[in-house]
Short mmCIF file of C-alpha atoms and ligand atoms in Angstrom, two decimals:
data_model
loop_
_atom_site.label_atom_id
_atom_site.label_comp_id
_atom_site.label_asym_id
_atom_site.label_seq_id
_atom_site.Cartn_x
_atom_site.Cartn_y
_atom_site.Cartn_z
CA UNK A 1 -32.78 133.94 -108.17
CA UNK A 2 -33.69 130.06 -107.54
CA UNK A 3 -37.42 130.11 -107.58
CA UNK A 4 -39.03 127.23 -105.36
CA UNK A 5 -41.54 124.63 -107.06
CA UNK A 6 -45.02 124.83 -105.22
CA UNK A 7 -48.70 123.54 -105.70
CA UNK A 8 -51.70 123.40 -104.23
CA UNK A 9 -53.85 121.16 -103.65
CA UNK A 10 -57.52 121.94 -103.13
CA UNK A 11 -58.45 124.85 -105.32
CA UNK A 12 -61.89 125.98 -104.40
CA UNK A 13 -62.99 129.64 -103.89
CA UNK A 14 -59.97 129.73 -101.06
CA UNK A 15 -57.00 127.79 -102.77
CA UNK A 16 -57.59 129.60 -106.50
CA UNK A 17 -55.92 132.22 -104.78
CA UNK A 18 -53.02 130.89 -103.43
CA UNK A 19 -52.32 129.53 -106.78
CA UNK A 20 -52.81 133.13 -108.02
CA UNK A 21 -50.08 134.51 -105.23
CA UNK A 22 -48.03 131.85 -105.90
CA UNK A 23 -47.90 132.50 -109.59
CA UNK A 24 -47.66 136.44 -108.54
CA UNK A 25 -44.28 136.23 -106.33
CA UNK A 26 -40.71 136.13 -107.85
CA UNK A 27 -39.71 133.78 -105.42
CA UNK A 28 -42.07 130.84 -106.37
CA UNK A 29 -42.89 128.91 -109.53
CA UNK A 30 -46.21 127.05 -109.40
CA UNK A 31 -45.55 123.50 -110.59
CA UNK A 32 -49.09 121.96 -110.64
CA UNK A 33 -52.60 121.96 -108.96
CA UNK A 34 -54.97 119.07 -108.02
CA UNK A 35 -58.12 118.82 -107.08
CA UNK A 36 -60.57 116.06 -106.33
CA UNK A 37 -62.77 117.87 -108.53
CA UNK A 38 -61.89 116.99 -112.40
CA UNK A 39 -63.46 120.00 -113.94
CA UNK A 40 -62.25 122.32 -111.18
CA UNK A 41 -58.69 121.08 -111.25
CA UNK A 42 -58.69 121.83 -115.04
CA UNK A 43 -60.44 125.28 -114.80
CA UNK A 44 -57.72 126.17 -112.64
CA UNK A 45 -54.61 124.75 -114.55
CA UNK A 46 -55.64 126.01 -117.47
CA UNK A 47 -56.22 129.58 -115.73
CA UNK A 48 -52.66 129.29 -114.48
CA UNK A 49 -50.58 127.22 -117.38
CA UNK A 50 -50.02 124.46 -115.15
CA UNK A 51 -50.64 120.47 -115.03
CA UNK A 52 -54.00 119.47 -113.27
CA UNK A 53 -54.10 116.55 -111.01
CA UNK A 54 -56.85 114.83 -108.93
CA UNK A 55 -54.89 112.67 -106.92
CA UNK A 56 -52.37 114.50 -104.97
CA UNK A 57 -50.21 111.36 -104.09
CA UNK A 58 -49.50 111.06 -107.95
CA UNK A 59 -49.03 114.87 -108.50
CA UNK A 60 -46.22 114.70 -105.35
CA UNK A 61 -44.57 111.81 -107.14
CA UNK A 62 -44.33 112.87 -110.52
CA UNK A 63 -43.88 117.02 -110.29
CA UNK A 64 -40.45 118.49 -108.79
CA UNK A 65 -42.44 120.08 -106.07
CA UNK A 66 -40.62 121.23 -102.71
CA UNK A 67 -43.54 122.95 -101.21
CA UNK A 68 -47.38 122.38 -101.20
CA UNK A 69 -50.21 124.73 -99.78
CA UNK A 70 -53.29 122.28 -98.53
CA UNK A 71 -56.42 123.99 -98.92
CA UNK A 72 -59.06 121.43 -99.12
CA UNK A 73 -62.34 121.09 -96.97
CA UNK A 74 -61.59 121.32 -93.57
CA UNK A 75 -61.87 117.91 -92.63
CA UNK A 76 -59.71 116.52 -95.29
CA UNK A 77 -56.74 119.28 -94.45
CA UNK A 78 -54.92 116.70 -92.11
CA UNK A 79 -55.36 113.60 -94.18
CA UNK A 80 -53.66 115.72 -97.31
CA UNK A 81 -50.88 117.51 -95.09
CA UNK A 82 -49.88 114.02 -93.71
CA UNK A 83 -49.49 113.06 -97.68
CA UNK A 84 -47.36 116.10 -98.26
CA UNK A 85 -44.93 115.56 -95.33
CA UNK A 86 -44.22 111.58 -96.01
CA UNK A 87 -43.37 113.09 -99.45
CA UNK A 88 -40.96 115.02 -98.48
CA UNK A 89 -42.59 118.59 -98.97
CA UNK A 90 -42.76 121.54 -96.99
CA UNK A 91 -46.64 122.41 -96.19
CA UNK A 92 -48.76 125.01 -95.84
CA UNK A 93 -51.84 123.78 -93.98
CA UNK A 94 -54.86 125.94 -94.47
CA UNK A 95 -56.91 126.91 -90.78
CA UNK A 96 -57.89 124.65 -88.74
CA UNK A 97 -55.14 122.71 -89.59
CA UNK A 98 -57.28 119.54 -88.61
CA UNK A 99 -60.03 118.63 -87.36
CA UNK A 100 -58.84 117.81 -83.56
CA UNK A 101 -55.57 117.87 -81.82
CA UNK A 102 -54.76 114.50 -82.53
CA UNK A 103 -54.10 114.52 -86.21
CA UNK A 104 -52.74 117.59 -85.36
CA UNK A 105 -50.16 116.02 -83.24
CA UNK A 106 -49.41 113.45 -85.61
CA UNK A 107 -48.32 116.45 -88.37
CA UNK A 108 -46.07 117.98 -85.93
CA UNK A 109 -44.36 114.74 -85.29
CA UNK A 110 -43.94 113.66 -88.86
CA UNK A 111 -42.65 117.55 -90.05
CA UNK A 112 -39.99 116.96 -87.18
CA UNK A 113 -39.45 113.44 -88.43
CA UNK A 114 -38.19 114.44 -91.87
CA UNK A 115 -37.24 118.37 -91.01
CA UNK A 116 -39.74 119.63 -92.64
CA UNK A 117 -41.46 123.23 -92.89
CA UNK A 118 -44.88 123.07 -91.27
CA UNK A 119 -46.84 126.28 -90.97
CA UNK A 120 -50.69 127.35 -90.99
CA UNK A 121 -52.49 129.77 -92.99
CA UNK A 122 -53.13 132.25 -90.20
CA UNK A 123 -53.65 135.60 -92.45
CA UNK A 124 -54.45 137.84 -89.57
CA UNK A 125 -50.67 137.64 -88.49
CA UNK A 126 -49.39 139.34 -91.58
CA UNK A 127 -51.82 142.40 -91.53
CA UNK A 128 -49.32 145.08 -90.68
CA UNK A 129 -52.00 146.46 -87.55
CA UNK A 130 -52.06 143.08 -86.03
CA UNK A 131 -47.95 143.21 -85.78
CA UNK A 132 -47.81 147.30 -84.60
CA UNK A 133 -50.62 146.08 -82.23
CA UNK A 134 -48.37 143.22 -80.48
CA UNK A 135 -45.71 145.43 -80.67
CA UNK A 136 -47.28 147.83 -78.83
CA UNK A 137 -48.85 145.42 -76.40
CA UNK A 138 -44.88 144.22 -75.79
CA UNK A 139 -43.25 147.29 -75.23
CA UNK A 140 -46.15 148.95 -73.12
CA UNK A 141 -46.99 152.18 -75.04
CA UNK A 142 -50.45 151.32 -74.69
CA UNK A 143 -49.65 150.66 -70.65
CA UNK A 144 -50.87 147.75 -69.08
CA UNK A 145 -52.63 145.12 -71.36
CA UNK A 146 -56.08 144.68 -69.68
CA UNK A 147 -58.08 143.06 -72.71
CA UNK A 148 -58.99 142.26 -76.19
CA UNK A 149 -62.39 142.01 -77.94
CA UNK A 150 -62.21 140.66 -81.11
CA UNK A 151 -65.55 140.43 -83.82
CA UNK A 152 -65.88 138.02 -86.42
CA UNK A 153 -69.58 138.11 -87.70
CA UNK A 154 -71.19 137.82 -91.12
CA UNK A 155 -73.76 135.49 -93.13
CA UNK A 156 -72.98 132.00 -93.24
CA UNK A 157 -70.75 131.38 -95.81
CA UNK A 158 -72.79 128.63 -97.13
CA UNK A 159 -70.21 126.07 -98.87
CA UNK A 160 -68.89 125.76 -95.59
CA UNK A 161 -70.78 122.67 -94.61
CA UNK A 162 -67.99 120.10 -92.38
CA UNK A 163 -66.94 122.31 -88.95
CA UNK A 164 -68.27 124.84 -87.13
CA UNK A 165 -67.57 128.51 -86.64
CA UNK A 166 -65.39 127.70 -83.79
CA UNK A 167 -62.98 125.82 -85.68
CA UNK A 168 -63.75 127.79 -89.26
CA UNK A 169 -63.95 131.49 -88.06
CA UNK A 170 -63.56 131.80 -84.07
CA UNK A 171 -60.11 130.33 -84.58
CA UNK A 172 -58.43 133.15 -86.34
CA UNK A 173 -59.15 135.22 -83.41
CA UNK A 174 -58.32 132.62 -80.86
CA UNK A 175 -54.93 132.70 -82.59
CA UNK A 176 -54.50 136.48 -82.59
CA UNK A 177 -55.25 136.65 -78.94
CA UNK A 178 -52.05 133.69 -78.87
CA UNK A 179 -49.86 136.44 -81.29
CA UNK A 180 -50.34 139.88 -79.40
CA UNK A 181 -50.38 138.40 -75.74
CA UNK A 182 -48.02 136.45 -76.55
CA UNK A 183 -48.60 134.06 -73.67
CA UNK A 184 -51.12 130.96 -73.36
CA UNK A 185 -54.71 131.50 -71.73
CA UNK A 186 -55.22 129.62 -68.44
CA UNK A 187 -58.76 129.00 -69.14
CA UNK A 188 -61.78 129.38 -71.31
CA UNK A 189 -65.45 129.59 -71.16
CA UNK A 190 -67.44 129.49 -74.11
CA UNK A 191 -71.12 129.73 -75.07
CA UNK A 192 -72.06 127.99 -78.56
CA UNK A 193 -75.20 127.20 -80.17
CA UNK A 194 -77.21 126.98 -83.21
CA UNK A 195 -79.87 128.97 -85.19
CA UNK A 196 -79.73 127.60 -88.50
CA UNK A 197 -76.95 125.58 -89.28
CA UNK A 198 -78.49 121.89 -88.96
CA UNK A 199 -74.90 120.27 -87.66
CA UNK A 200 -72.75 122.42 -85.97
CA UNK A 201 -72.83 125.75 -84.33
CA UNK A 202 -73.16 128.96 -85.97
CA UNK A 203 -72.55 131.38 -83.26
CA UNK A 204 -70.22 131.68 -80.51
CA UNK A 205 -69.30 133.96 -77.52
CA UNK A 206 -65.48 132.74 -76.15
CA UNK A 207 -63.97 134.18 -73.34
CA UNK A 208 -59.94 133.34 -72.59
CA UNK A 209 -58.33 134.12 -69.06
CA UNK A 210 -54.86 135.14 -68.26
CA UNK A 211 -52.61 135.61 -65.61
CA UNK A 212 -52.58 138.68 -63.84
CA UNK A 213 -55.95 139.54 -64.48
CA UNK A 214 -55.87 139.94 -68.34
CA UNK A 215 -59.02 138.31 -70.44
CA UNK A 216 -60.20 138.31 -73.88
CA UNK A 217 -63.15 138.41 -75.60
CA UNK A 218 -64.06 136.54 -79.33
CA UNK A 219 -67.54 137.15 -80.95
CA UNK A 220 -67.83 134.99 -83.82
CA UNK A 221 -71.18 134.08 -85.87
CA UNK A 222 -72.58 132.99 -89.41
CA UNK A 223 -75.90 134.98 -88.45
CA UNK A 224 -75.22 138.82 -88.88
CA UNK A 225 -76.40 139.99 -91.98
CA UNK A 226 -73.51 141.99 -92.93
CA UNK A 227 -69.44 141.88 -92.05
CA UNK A 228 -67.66 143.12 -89.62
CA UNK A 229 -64.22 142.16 -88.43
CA UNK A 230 -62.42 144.00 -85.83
CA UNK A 231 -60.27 143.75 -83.23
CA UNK A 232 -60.02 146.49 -79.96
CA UNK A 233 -57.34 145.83 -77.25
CA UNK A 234 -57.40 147.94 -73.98
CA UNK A 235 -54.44 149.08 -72.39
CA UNK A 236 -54.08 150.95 -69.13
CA UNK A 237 -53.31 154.08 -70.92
CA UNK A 238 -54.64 153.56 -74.33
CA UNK A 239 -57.17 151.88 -76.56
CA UNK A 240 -55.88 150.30 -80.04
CA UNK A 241 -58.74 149.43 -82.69
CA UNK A 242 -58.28 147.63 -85.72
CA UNK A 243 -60.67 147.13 -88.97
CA UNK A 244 -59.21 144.23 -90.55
CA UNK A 245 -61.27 144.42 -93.78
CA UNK A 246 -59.93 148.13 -94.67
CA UNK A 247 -56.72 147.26 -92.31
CA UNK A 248 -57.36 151.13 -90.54
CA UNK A 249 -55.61 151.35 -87.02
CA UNK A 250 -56.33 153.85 -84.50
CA UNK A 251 -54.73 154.78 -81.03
CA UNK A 252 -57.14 156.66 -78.90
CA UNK A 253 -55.79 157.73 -75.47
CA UNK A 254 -56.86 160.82 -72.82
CA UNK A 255 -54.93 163.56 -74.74
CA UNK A 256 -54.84 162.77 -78.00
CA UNK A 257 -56.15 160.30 -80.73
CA UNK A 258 -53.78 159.00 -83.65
CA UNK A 259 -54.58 156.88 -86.87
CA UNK A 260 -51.52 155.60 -88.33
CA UNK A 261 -51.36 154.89 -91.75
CA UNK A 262 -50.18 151.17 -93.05
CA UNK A 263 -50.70 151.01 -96.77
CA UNK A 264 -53.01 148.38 -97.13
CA UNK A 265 -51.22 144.97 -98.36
CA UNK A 266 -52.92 141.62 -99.48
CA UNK A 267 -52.15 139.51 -96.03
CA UNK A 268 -52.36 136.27 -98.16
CA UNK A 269 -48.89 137.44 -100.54
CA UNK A 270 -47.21 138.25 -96.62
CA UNK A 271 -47.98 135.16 -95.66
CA UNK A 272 -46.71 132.66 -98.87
CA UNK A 273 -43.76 135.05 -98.96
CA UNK A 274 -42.92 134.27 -95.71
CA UNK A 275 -43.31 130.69 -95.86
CA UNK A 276 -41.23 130.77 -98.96
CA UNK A 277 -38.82 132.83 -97.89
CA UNK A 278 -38.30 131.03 -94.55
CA UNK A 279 -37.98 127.40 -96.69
CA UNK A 280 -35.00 129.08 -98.70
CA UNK A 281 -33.47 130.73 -95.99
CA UNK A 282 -33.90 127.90 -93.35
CA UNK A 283 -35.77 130.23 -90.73
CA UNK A 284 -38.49 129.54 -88.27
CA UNK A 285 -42.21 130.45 -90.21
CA UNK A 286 -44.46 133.62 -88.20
CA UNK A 287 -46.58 130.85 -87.57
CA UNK A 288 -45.71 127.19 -86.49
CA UNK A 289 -47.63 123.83 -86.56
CA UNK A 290 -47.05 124.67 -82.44
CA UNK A 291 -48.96 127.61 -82.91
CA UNK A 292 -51.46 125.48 -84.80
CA UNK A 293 -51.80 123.21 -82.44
CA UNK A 294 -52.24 125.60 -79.74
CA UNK A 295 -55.36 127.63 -81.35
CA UNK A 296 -57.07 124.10 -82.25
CA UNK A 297 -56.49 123.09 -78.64
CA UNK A 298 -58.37 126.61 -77.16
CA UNK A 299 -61.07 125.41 -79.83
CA UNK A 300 -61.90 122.63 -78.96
CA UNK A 301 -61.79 123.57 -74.74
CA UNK A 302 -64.22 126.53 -76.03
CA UNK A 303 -66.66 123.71 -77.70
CA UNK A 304 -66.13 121.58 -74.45
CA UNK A 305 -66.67 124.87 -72.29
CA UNK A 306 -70.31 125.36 -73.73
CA UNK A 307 -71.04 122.05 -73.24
CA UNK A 308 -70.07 121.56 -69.90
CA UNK A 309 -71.31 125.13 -69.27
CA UNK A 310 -68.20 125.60 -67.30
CA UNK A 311 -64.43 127.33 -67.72
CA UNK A 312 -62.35 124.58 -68.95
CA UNK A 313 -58.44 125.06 -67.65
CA UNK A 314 -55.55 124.98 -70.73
CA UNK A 315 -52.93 122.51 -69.84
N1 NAD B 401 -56.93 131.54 -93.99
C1 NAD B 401 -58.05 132.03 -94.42
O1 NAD B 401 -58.32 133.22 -94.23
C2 NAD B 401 -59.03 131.16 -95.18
C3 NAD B 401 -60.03 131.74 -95.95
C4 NAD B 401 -60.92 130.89 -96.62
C5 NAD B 401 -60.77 129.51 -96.51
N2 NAD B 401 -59.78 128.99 -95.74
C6 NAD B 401 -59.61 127.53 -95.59
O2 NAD B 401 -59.33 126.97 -96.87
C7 NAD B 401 -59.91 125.67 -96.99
C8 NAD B 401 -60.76 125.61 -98.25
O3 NAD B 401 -61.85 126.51 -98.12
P1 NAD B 401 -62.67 126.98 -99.40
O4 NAD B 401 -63.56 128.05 -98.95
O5 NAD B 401 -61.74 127.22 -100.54
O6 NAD B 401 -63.55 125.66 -99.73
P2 NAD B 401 -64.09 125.19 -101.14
O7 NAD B 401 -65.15 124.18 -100.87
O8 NAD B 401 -64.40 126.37 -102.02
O9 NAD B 401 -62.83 124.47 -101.81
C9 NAD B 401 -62.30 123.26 -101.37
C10 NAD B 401 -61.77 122.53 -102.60
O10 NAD B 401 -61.00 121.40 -102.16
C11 NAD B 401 -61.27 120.31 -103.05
N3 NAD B 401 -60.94 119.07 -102.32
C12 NAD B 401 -61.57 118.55 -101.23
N4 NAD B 401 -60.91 117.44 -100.81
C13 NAD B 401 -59.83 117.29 -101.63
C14 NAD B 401 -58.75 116.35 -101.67
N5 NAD B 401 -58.63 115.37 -100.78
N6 NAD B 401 -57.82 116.51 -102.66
C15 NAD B 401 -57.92 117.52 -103.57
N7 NAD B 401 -58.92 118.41 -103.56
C16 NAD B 401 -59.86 118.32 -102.60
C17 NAD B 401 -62.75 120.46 -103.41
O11 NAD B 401 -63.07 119.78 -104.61
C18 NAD B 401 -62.88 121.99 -103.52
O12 NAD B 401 -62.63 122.44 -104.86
C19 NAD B 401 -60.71 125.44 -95.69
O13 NAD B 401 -59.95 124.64 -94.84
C20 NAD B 401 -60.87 126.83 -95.09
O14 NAD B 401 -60.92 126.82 -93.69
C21 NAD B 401 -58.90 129.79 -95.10
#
């Protein structure tokens, strides 16, 4: 089987791991790292048997690479992206994808340009409860969708330092609520704020409208002491819940209560798989640089929301 040449570039605590993935699947062949960082970079390529770079412009030109993952800080993820699509290279562009909708833009446009794979590392589509849960939500066993509550709270993860939860934690959910609706929220209204993070917010209550009715609900923070990350979705005859740490699902409904049982599978090896598989096979990704755009665009109305201490309507 031809095996496609990736890297990655940015391999902190998040990016070591798609190098380890990448290493893990059949279907891939890491080619090289980089990372601004010289002593990181060669921690990692020695870790993995593979060249270290610090420049990622140099790495691009010299390595037969086809496909990069992007998982530097936040607010250099657009920068880098742009670097791997005017080289020619399919990209994986960790969350947020950027830091506003306007670099965001500009990635769509230049993966179009040159026909290019653009996709965004939203894990929480690949947990097999996420997908029963929009299934079910689509063909109506749970009845009517009414709502979703999703929670997203632990300590602040403290080498986070250049966005806020909105765009680093909140978003996840806010593209969930995108994947099981499957529809676009009319409006949000958002209340932010911040308890001990000196720059940006560290809490975050987000509430997205529908028509007919349907809302959602997103509780993020960086102030609970311990973790929790769940996601409940009311139907008119049914409630689903999902843990997404131990990825447990349960039905509950008036007669009876059902927990089916997904093995539990890493959602990071779903997710490269799929973005390798859908390079080699020419297929549209499970998640789009659309459906990045999208999520960044309900972030940043939720930040405006709280600000404006009003609902802010989605175009
Ligand atoms: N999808 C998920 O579930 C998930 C989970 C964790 C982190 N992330 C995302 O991954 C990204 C990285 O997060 P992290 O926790 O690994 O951060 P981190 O600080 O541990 O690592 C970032 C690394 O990028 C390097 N870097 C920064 N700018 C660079 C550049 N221009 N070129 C090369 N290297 C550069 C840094 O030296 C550092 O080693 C963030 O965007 C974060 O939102 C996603």
């Amino acid at each position: 089987m031809r095996k496609l040449g990736v890297a990655v570039v940015g391999t902190g605590f998040w990016g070591k791991n798609h190098a380890r993935v990448y290493k893990e699947l059949e279907s891939t062949e890491l080619v090289a790292i980089c990372d601004a960082n010289a002593k990181r970079a060669k921690t990692i390529s020695d870790q993995f048997g593979v060249k270290a770079y610090t420049n990622s412009a140099r790495m691009m030109k010299k390595e037969n690479i086809e496909a990069v993952s992007i998982c530097t800080w936040s607010t250099s993820l657009a920068k880098e992206a742009l670097k791997g699509l005017k080289a020619g290279k399919h990209v994986l562009v960790e969350k947020p994808m950027a830091t506003n909708t306007k670099q965001a833009q500009k990635l769509l446009a230049k993966a179009e340009e040159n026909k290019l794979h653009l996709t965004v590392g939203f894990l929480m589509r690949f947990i097999p409860g996420v997908q029963h849960i929009r299934e079910a939500i689509a063909s109506k066993t749970i009845g009517e969708l009414v709502c979703a509550t999703a929670k997203r709270v632990s300590q602040w993860p403290e080498r986070i330092g250049d966005v806020g939860v909105v765009k680093d934690t909140a978003i996840h959910d806010i593209d969930v609520m995108q994947f099981i609706y499957n529809e676009n929220p009319i409006a949000v209204y958002a209340k932010t704020g911040s308890m001990r993070h000196r720059k940006f917010e560290d809490y975050a209550q987000i509430m997205l409208t529908y028509e007919g009715g349907k809302s959602a609900f997103i509780e993020s923070n960086w102030l609970t002491p311990y973790k929790t990350r769940t996601l409940t979705v009311t139907g008119s005859d049914a409630i689903m819940r999902l843990d997404y740490i131990t990825q447990e699902v349960w039905i509950e409904a008036a007669k009876e209560n059902r927990q089916p049982k997904y093995p539990w599978q890493e959602p990071l090896k779903l997710e490269l798989q799929n973005f390798a598989d859908c390079i080699m096979k020419k297929e549209k990704p499970i998640v789009t640089g659309e459906d990045g755009l999208k999520a960044l665009r309900i972030a940043e109305a939720a930040l405006l929301s709280s600000e404006k201490n009003k609902a802010i309507k989605i175009r």
